PDB file of C-alpha atoms in Angstrom:
ATOM      1  CA  GLU Q   8     102.779 111.433  -8.362  1.00  0.00           C
ATOM      2  CA  VAL Q   9     101.762 109.115 -11.187  1.00  0.00           C
ATOM      3  CA  GLN Q  10      98.737 110.394 -13.088  1.00  0.00           C
ATOM      4  CA  LEU Q  11      96.876 108.918 -16.035  1.00  0.00           C
ATOM      5  CA  VAL Q  12      94.086 110.950 -17.606  1.00  0.00           C
ATOM      6  CA  GLU Q  13      91.945 109.482 -20.369  1.00  0.00           C
ATOM      7  CA  SER Q  14      90.016 111.558 -22.889  1.00  0.00           C
ATOM      8  CA  GLY Q  15      88.236 111.217 -26.204  1.00  0.00           C
ATOM      9  CA  GLY Q  16      85.214 109.200 -25.181  1.00  0.00           C
ATOM     10  CA  GLY Q  17      81.704 110.015 -26.323  1.00  0.00           C
ATOM     11  CA  LEU Q  18      78.741 108.896 -28.376  1.00  0.00           C
ATOM     12  CA  VAL Q  19      79.446 107.309 -31.755  1.00  0.00           C
ATOM     13  CA  GLN Q  20      77.259 105.462 -34.230  1.00  0.00           C
ATOM     14  CA  PRO Q  21      77.767 101.772 -35.011  1.00  0.00           C
ATOM     15  CA  GLY Q  22      80.440 101.396 -37.642  1.00  0.00           C
ATOM     16  CA  GLY Q  23      82.053 104.664 -36.646  1.00  0.00           C
ATOM     17  CA  SER Q  24      85.502 105.480 -35.286  1.00  0.00           C
ATOM     18  CA  LEU Q  25      86.891 107.127 -32.198  1.00  0.00           C
ATOM     19  CA  ARG Q  26      90.377 107.834 -30.865  1.00  0.00           C
ATOM     20  CA  LEU Q  27      91.050 107.692 -27.161  1.00  0.00           C
ATOM     21  CA  SER Q  28      94.013 109.374 -25.516  1.00  0.00           C
ATOM     22  CA  CYS Q  29      95.722 108.884 -22.180  1.00  0.00           C
ATOM     23  CA  ALA Q  30      97.985 111.641 -20.867  1.00  0.00           C
ATOM     24  CA  ALA Q  31     100.638 110.355 -18.470  1.00  0.00           C
ATOM     25  CA  SER Q  32     102.674 112.253 -15.911  1.00  0.00           C
ATOM     26  CA  GLY Q  33     104.791 111.660 -12.828  1.00  0.00           C
ATOM     27  CA  PHE Q  34     106.966 108.911 -14.295  1.00  0.00           C
ATOM     28  CA  ILE Q  35     109.266 108.200 -17.229  1.00  0.00           C
ATOM     29  CA  PHE Q  36     106.546 107.233 -19.683  1.00  0.00           C
ATOM     30  CA  SER Q  37     108.881 105.804 -22.306  1.00  0.00           C
ATOM     31  CA  SER Q  38     110.164 103.152 -19.891  1.00  0.00           C
ATOM     32  CA  TYR Q  39     106.833 101.470 -19.202  1.00  0.00           C
ATOM     33  CA  ASN Q  40     104.446  99.141 -20.966  1.00  0.00           C
ATOM     34  CA  MET Q  41     100.943 100.557 -21.162  1.00  0.00           C
ATOM     35  CA  ASN Q  42      97.531  98.917 -21.409  1.00  0.00           C
ATOM     36  CA  TRP Q  43      93.903  99.592 -22.211  1.00  0.00           C
ATOM     37  CA  VAL Q  44      91.244  97.823 -20.147  1.00  0.00           C
ATOM     38  CA  ARG Q  45      87.521  98.303 -20.592  1.00  0.00           C
ATOM     39  CA  GLN Q  46      84.392  97.697 -18.551  1.00  0.00           C
ATOM     40  CA  ALA Q  47      80.938  97.480 -20.080  1.00  0.00           C
ATOM     41  CA  PRO Q  48      78.114  98.927 -17.945  1.00  0.00           C
ATOM     42  CA  GLY Q  49      77.481  96.639 -14.984  1.00  0.00           C
ATOM     43  CA  LYS Q  50      80.023  94.091 -16.233  1.00  0.00           C
ATOM     44  CA  GLY Q  51      83.523  92.956 -15.350  1.00  0.00           C
ATOM     45  CA  LEU Q  52      86.944  94.071 -16.487  1.00  0.00           C
ATOM     46  CA  GLU Q  53      88.195  93.141 -19.944  1.00  0.00           C
ATOM     47  CA  TRP Q  54      91.834  93.638 -20.924  1.00  0.00           C
ATOM     48  CA  ILE Q  55      91.953  94.725 -24.551  1.00  0.00           C
ATOM     49  CA  SER Q  56      95.449  95.846 -25.515  1.00  0.00           C
ATOM     50  CA  CYS Q  57      99.054  96.363 -24.444  1.00  0.00           C
ATOM     51  CA  ILE Q  58     101.927  98.273 -26.019  1.00  0.00           C
ATOM     52  CA  ARG Q  59     105.423  97.655 -24.771  1.00  0.00           C
ATOM     53  CA  SER Q  60     107.995 100.341 -24.210  1.00  0.00           C
ATOM     54  CA  SER Q  61     109.562 101.717 -27.392  1.00  0.00           C
ATOM     55  CA  SER Q  62     106.498 100.342 -29.214  1.00  0.00           C
ATOM     56  CA  SER Q  63     108.488  97.123 -29.494  1.00  0.00           C
ATOM     57  CA  ALA Q  64     105.359  94.972 -29.483  1.00  0.00           C
ATOM     58  CA  MET Q  65     101.590  95.311 -29.348  1.00  0.00           C
ATOM     59  CA  PHE Q  66      99.036  92.770 -28.192  1.00  0.00           C
ATOM     60  CA  TYR Q  67      95.266  92.642 -28.536  1.00  0.00           C
ATOM     61  CA  ALA Q  68      92.306  90.695 -27.210  1.00  0.00           C
ATOM     62  CA  ASP Q  69      90.471  88.653 -29.816  1.00  0.00           C
ATOM     63  CA  SER Q  70      87.401  90.869 -29.366  1.00  0.00           C
ATOM     64  CA  VAL Q  71      89.178  93.954 -30.779  1.00  0.00           C
ATOM     65  CA  ARG Q  72      91.999  92.587 -32.924  1.00  0.00           C
ATOM     66  CA  GLY Q  73      91.817  94.015 -36.447  1.00  0.00           C
ATOM     67  CA  ARG Q  74      89.532  96.884 -35.398  1.00  0.00           C
ATOM     68  CA  PHE Q  75      91.490  98.661 -32.662  1.00  0.00           C
ATOM     69  CA  THR Q  76      95.065  99.957 -32.826  1.00  0.00           C
ATOM     70  CA  ILE Q  77      97.153 100.896 -29.803  1.00  0.00           C
ATOM     71  CA  SER Q  78      99.969 103.416 -30.149  1.00  0.00           C
ATOM     72  CA  ARG Q  79     102.085 105.748 -28.059  1.00  0.00           C
ATOM     73  CA  ASP Q  80     103.954 109.013 -28.431  1.00  0.00           C
ATOM     74  CA  ASP Q  81     106.761 109.024 -25.893  1.00  0.00           C
ATOM     75  CA  ALA Q  82     107.663 112.638 -26.701  1.00  0.00           C
ATOM     76  CA  ARG Q  83     104.137 113.666 -25.675  1.00  0.00           C
ATOM     77  CA  ASN Q  84     103.850 111.154 -22.786  1.00  0.00           C
ATOM     78  CA  SER Q  85     100.671 109.890 -24.383  1.00  0.00           C
ATOM     79  CA  LEU Q  86      98.951 106.606 -25.101  1.00  0.00           C
ATOM     80  CA  TYR Q  87      96.292 106.195 -27.773  1.00  0.00           C
ATOM     81  CA  LEU Q  88      93.609 103.762 -28.846  1.00  0.00           C
ATOM     82  CA  GLN Q  89      92.227 104.095 -32.361  1.00  0.00           C
ATOM     83  CA  MET Q  90      88.884 102.336 -32.480  1.00  0.00           C
ATOM     84  CA  ASN Q  91      87.312 101.551 -35.868  1.00  0.00           C
ATOM     85  CA  SER Q  92      84.225  99.617 -36.937  1.00  0.00           C
ATOM     86  CA  LEU Q  93      82.678 100.196 -33.546  1.00  0.00           C
ATOM     87  CA  ARG Q  94      79.867  97.948 -32.349  1.00  0.00           C
ATOM     88  CA  ALA Q  95      77.252  98.279 -29.637  1.00  0.00           C
ATOM     89  CA  GLU Q  96      79.197  95.753 -27.563  1.00  0.00           C
ATOM     90  CA  ASP Q  97      82.179  98.123 -27.492  1.00  0.00           C
ATOM     91  CA  THR Q  98      80.174 100.419 -25.203  1.00  0.00           C
ATOM     92  CA  ALA Q  99      82.224 100.658 -22.024  1.00  0.00           C
ATOM     93  CA  VAL Q 100      84.398 102.738 -19.775  1.00  0.00           C
ATOM     94  CA  TYR Q 101      87.924 102.559 -21.140  1.00  0.00           C
ATOM     95  CA  TYR Q 102      90.817 102.712 -18.675  1.00  0.00           C
ATOM     96  CA  CYS Q 103      94.479 103.170 -19.407  1.00  0.00           C
ATOM     97  CA  ALA Q 104      96.796 101.404 -17.003  1.00  0.00           C
ATOM     98  CA  ARG Q 105     100.550 101.276 -16.467  1.00  0.00           C
ATOM     99  CA  GLU Q 106     102.451  98.081 -15.908  1.00  0.00           C
ATOM    100  CA  GLN Q 107     105.022  97.921 -13.171  1.00  0.00           C
ATOM    101  CA  GLY Q 108     107.488  95.941 -15.265  1.00  0.00           C
ATOM    102  CA  SER Q 109     107.532  94.247 -18.639  1.00  0.00           C
ATOM    103  CA  GLY Q 110     104.862  91.579 -18.788  1.00  0.00           C
ATOM    104  CA  SER Q 111     103.551  92.464 -15.398  1.00  0.00           C
ATOM    105  CA  TYR Q 112     100.616  93.608 -13.291  1.00  0.00           C
ATOM    106  CA  GLN Q 113      99.025  97.057 -13.667  1.00  0.00           C
ATOM    107  CA  ASN Q 114      99.617  99.229 -10.645  1.00  0.00           C
ATOM    108  CA  TYR Q 115      98.379 102.611 -11.857  1.00  0.00           C
ATOM    109  CA  TRP Q 116      95.036 103.297 -13.487  1.00  0.00           C
ATOM    110  CA  GLY Q 117      93.267 106.325 -14.899  1.00  0.00           C
ATOM    111  CA  GLN Q 118      89.702 107.257 -14.026  1.00  0.00           C
ATOM    112  CA  GLY Q 119      88.414 106.091 -17.398  1.00  0.00           C
ATOM    113  CA  THR Q 120      86.499 107.572 -20.315  1.00  0.00           C
ATOM    114  CA  LEU Q 121      83.060 106.398 -21.438  1.00  0.00           C
ATOM    115  CA  VAL Q 122      82.469 105.267 -24.995  1.00  0.00           C
ATOM    116  CA  THR Q 123      78.863 104.754 -26.073  1.00  0.00           C
ATOM    117  CA  VAL Q 124      78.139 103.115 -29.408  1.00  0.00           C
ATOM    118  CA  SER Q 125      74.549 103.702 -30.354  1.00  0.00           C
ATOM    119  CA  SER Q 126      72.407 105.008 -33.209  1.00  0.00           C
TER     120      SER Q 126
ATOM    121  CA  ASP S  28      93.691  82.400 -24.158  1.00  0.00           C
ATOM    122  CA  ILE S  29      94.011  81.607 -20.484  1.00  0.00           C
ATOM    123  CA  VAL S  30      90.553  81.573 -18.925  1.00  0.00           C
ATOM    124  CA  MET S  31      90.249  82.768 -15.336  1.00  0.00           C
ATOM    125  CA  THR S  32      87.281  81.507 -13.310  1.00  0.00           C
ATOM    126  CA  GLN S  33      86.419  82.963  -9.931  1.00  0.00           C
ATOM    127  CA  SER S  34      84.187  81.505  -7.238  1.00  0.00           C
ATOM    128  CA  PRO S  35      81.827  82.419  -5.844  1.00  0.00           C
ATOM    129  CA  ASP S  36      80.260  85.120  -8.038  1.00  0.00           C
ATOM    130  CA  SER S  37      79.026  86.852  -4.889  1.00  0.00           C
ATOM    131  CA  LEU S  38      79.767  86.555  -1.220  1.00  0.00           C
ATOM    132  CA  THR S  39      78.096  87.890   1.920  1.00  0.00           C
ATOM    133  CA  VAL S  40      80.179  87.973   5.082  1.00  0.00           C
ATOM    134  CA  SER S  41      79.660  89.470   8.529  1.00  0.00           C
ATOM    135  CA  LEU S  42      81.884  92.278   9.773  1.00  0.00           C
ATOM    136  CA  GLY S  43      84.994  90.873  11.416  1.00  0.00           C
ATOM    137  CA  GLU S  44      84.627  87.497   9.741  1.00  0.00           C
ATOM    138  CA  ARG S  45      86.882  85.922   7.111  1.00  0.00           C
ATOM    139  CA  ALA S  46      86.153  86.256   3.395  1.00  0.00           C
ATOM    140  CA  THR S  47      87.670  83.860   0.870  1.00  0.00           C
ATOM    141  CA  ILE S  48      87.610  84.240  -2.912  1.00  0.00           C
ATOM    142  CA  ASN S  49      88.943  81.600  -5.263  1.00  0.00           C
ATOM    143  CA  CYS S  50      90.427  81.916  -8.727  1.00  0.00           C
ATOM    144  CA  LYS S  51      91.277  79.109 -11.094  1.00  0.00           C
ATOM    145  CA  SER S  52      93.237  79.443 -14.344  1.00  0.00           C
ATOM    146  CA  SER S  53      92.753  77.166 -17.348  1.00  0.00           C
ATOM    147  CA  GLN S  54      96.501  76.587 -17.468  1.00  0.00           C
ATOM    148  CA  SER S  55      99.355  77.108 -15.082  1.00  0.00           C
ATOM    149  CA  VAL S  56     100.534  80.693 -14.597  1.00  0.00           C
ATOM    150  CA  LEU S  57     103.673  79.580 -12.752  1.00  0.00           C
ATOM    151  CA  TYR S  58     106.781  80.523 -14.696  1.00  0.00           C
ATOM    152  CA  SER S  59     109.319  77.807 -13.937  1.00  0.00           C
ATOM    153  CA  SER S  60     112.422  79.875 -14.678  1.00  0.00           C
ATOM    154  CA  ASN S  61     111.770  82.291 -11.814  1.00  0.00           C
ATOM    155  CA  ASN S  62     109.228  80.284  -9.776  1.00  0.00           C
ATOM    156  CA  LYS S  63     106.762  83.174  -9.856  1.00  0.00           C
ATOM    157  CA  ASN S  64     103.022  82.950 -10.291  1.00  0.00           C
ATOM    158  CA  TYR S  65     101.867  85.639 -12.742  1.00  0.00           C
ATOM    159  CA  LEU S  66      98.646  86.353 -10.871  1.00  0.00           C
ATOM    160  CA  ALA S  67      97.270  89.607  -9.457  1.00  0.00           C
ATOM    161  CA  TRP S  68      94.221  90.596  -7.427  1.00  0.00           C
ATOM    162  CA  TYR S  69      92.372  93.893  -7.800  1.00  0.00           C
ATOM    163  CA  GLN S  70      89.640  95.601  -5.795  1.00  0.00           C
ATOM    164  CA  GLN S  71      87.085  97.827  -7.488  1.00  0.00           C
ATOM    165  CA  LYS S  72      84.605 100.014  -5.662  1.00  0.00           C
ATOM    166  CA  PRO S  73      81.620 101.596  -7.439  1.00  0.00           C
ATOM    167  CA  GLY S  74      82.563 104.475  -9.705  1.00  0.00           C
ATOM    168  CA  GLN S  75      86.288 103.936  -9.201  1.00  0.00           C
ATOM    169  CA  PRO S  76      89.037 102.323 -11.274  1.00  0.00           C
ATOM    170  CA  PRO S  77      90.489  99.011 -10.089  1.00  0.00           C
ATOM    171  CA  LYS S  78      93.075  99.101  -7.334  1.00  0.00           C
ATOM    172  CA  LEU S  79      95.950  96.629  -7.211  1.00  0.00           C
ATOM    173  CA  LEU S  80      95.944  94.585  -3.984  1.00  0.00           C
ATOM    174  CA  ILE S  81      98.221  91.581  -4.573  1.00  0.00           C
ATOM    175  CA  TYR S  82     100.764  90.644  -7.236  1.00  0.00           C
ATOM    176  CA  TRP S  83     102.931  87.582  -7.854  1.00  0.00           C
ATOM    177  CA  ALA S  84      99.976  85.771  -6.221  1.00  0.00           C
ATOM    178  CA  SER S  85     101.003  86.646  -2.671  1.00  0.00           C
ATOM    179  CA  THR S  86     102.870  89.981  -2.537  1.00  0.00           C
ATOM    180  CA  ARG S  87     100.817  92.762  -1.008  1.00  0.00           C
ATOM    181  CA  GLU S  88     100.970  96.128  -2.759  1.00  0.00           C
ATOM    182  CA  SER S  89     102.327  98.978  -0.680  1.00  0.00           C
ATOM    183  CA  GLY S  90      99.634 100.529   1.512  1.00  0.00           C
ATOM    184  CA  VAL S  91      97.262  97.570   1.323  1.00  0.00           C
ATOM    185  CA  PRO S  92      96.120  96.484   4.809  1.00  0.00           C
ATOM    186  CA  ASP S  93      97.610  93.243   6.043  1.00  0.00           C
ATOM    187  CA  ARG S  94      94.171  91.692   6.460  1.00  0.00           C
ATOM    188  CA  PHE S  95      94.400  91.056   2.696  1.00  0.00           C
ATOM    189  CA  SER S  96      96.478  88.048   1.688  1.00  0.00           C
ATOM    190  CA  GLY S  97      96.961  85.958  -1.420  1.00  0.00           C
ATOM    191  CA  SER S  98      97.959  82.336  -1.754  1.00  0.00           C
ATOM    192  CA  GLY S  99      98.117  79.492  -4.231  1.00  0.00           C
ATOM    193  CA  SER S 100     100.274  78.321  -7.102  1.00  0.00           C
ATOM    194  CA  GLY S 101      99.981  76.924 -10.596  1.00  0.00           C
ATOM    195  CA  THR S 102      96.286  77.048 -11.410  1.00  0.00           C
ATOM    196  CA  ASP S 103      94.536  77.593  -8.067  1.00  0.00           C
ATOM    197  CA  PHE S 104      94.635  80.810  -6.087  1.00  0.00           C
ATOM    198  CA  THR S 105      92.878  82.396  -3.134  1.00  0.00           C
ATOM    199  CA  LEU S 106      92.358  85.929  -1.877  1.00  0.00           C
ATOM    200  CA  THR S 107      91.601  86.056   1.838  1.00  0.00           C
ATOM    201  CA  ILE S 108      90.375  88.982   3.886  1.00  0.00           C
ATOM    202  CA  SER S 109      91.025  87.923   7.456  1.00  0.00           C
ATOM    203  CA  SER S 110      88.615  90.256   9.228  1.00  0.00           C
ATOM    204  CA  LEU S 111      86.099  91.987   6.991  1.00  0.00           C
ATOM    205  CA  GLN S 112      85.733  95.746   7.345  1.00  0.00           C
ATOM    206  CA  ALA S 113      82.900  97.878   5.993  1.00  0.00           C
ATOM    207  CA  GLU S 114      85.259  99.544   3.511  1.00  0.00           C
ATOM    208  CA  ASP S 115      86.066  96.166   1.929  1.00  0.00           C
ATOM    209  CA  VAL S 116      82.691  96.052   0.160  1.00  0.00           C
ATOM    210  CA  ALA S 117      83.718  95.896  -3.493  1.00  0.00           C
ATOM    211  CA  VAL S 118      84.117  93.637  -6.491  1.00  0.00           C
ATOM    212  CA  TYR S 119      87.348  91.641  -6.552  1.00  0.00           C
ATOM    213  CA  TYR S 120      89.076  90.421  -9.711  1.00  0.00           C
ATOM    214  CA  CYS S 121      91.956  88.075 -10.336  1.00  0.00           C
ATOM    215  CA  GLN S 122      94.118  88.572 -13.429  1.00  0.00           C
ATOM    216  CA  GLN S 123      96.799  86.515 -15.088  1.00  0.00           C
ATOM    217  CA  TYR S 124      99.719  88.231 -16.773  1.00  0.00           C
ATOM    218  CA  TYR S 125     101.535  85.013 -17.708  1.00  0.00           C
ATOM    219  CA  SER S 126     100.523  85.224 -21.357  1.00  0.00           C
ATOM    220  CA  SER S 127     100.882  88.322 -23.501  1.00  0.00           C
ATOM    221  CA  GLU S 128      97.090  88.528 -23.635  1.00  0.00           C
ATOM    222  CA  TYR S 129      96.161  89.258 -20.076  1.00  0.00           C
ATOM    223  CA  THR S 130      92.806  88.024 -18.823  1.00  0.00           C
ATOM    224  CA  PHE S 131      90.630  88.766 -15.805  1.00  0.00           C
ATOM    225  CA  GLY S 132      88.271  86.601 -13.851  1.00  0.00           C
ATOM    226  CA  GLN S 133      84.594  87.528 -14.016  1.00  0.00           C
ATOM    227  CA  GLY S 134      84.692  89.186 -10.603  1.00  0.00           C
ATOM    228  CA  THR S 135      83.360  88.391  -7.134  1.00  0.00           C
ATOM    229  CA  LYS S 136      81.009  90.840  -5.440  1.00  0.00           C
ATOM    230  CA  LEU S 137      81.621  91.057  -1.702  1.00  0.00           C
ATOM    231  CA  GLU S 138      78.879  92.388   0.563  1.00  0.00           C
ATOM    232  CA  ILE S 139      78.289  92.749   4.280  1.00  0.00           C
ATOM    233  CA  LYS S 140      75.818  90.469   6.019  1.00  0.00           C
TER     234      LYS S 140
END
């Protein structure tokens, strides 16, 4: 059974940093592209980043480019999101999601972890 | 970026009736080399992560009831629920994965009349 479990969320002050993790199981993690998608309270879904298998390429939404860094550790079956220079508008539930194939739809999602940016 | 625009923003339909949600992309998401539309539909219920319903614009994900169907090509797409059930109350999103920077529509909230 495919499982994705996010962790690392919490309360952080504006300008601060946070690192999110996503532990994957039930599939060959190294073979799949992985994504981060976020959802601000009461708002819609926003795709923010993708990392391809073998870390061959990374992509970012304009809203986070230059502040967030996506990475993966295939030996640990883990996905990460390093978030720097956090702003109030980064407050959201952050989901990790697995793509079915390269450059494809996301068919497995974690339950999400809440990040709150506030003083 | 490819902008995805859904209509309507909210929809109220009676049980057993048809529900139709539209999605329009700012540029074509049809890849000519394989004739596939890089368009997915997701359902999200309160407090839950999104659930994939439809991919390649019209292929139903395994386990999704056949009352859900997707259609369209190029820039205009539709999600249809043929006979609304109480458990279909949710927010529905379209998403393009044609470009490397995926984008979602703003969502359509579906409620029971």
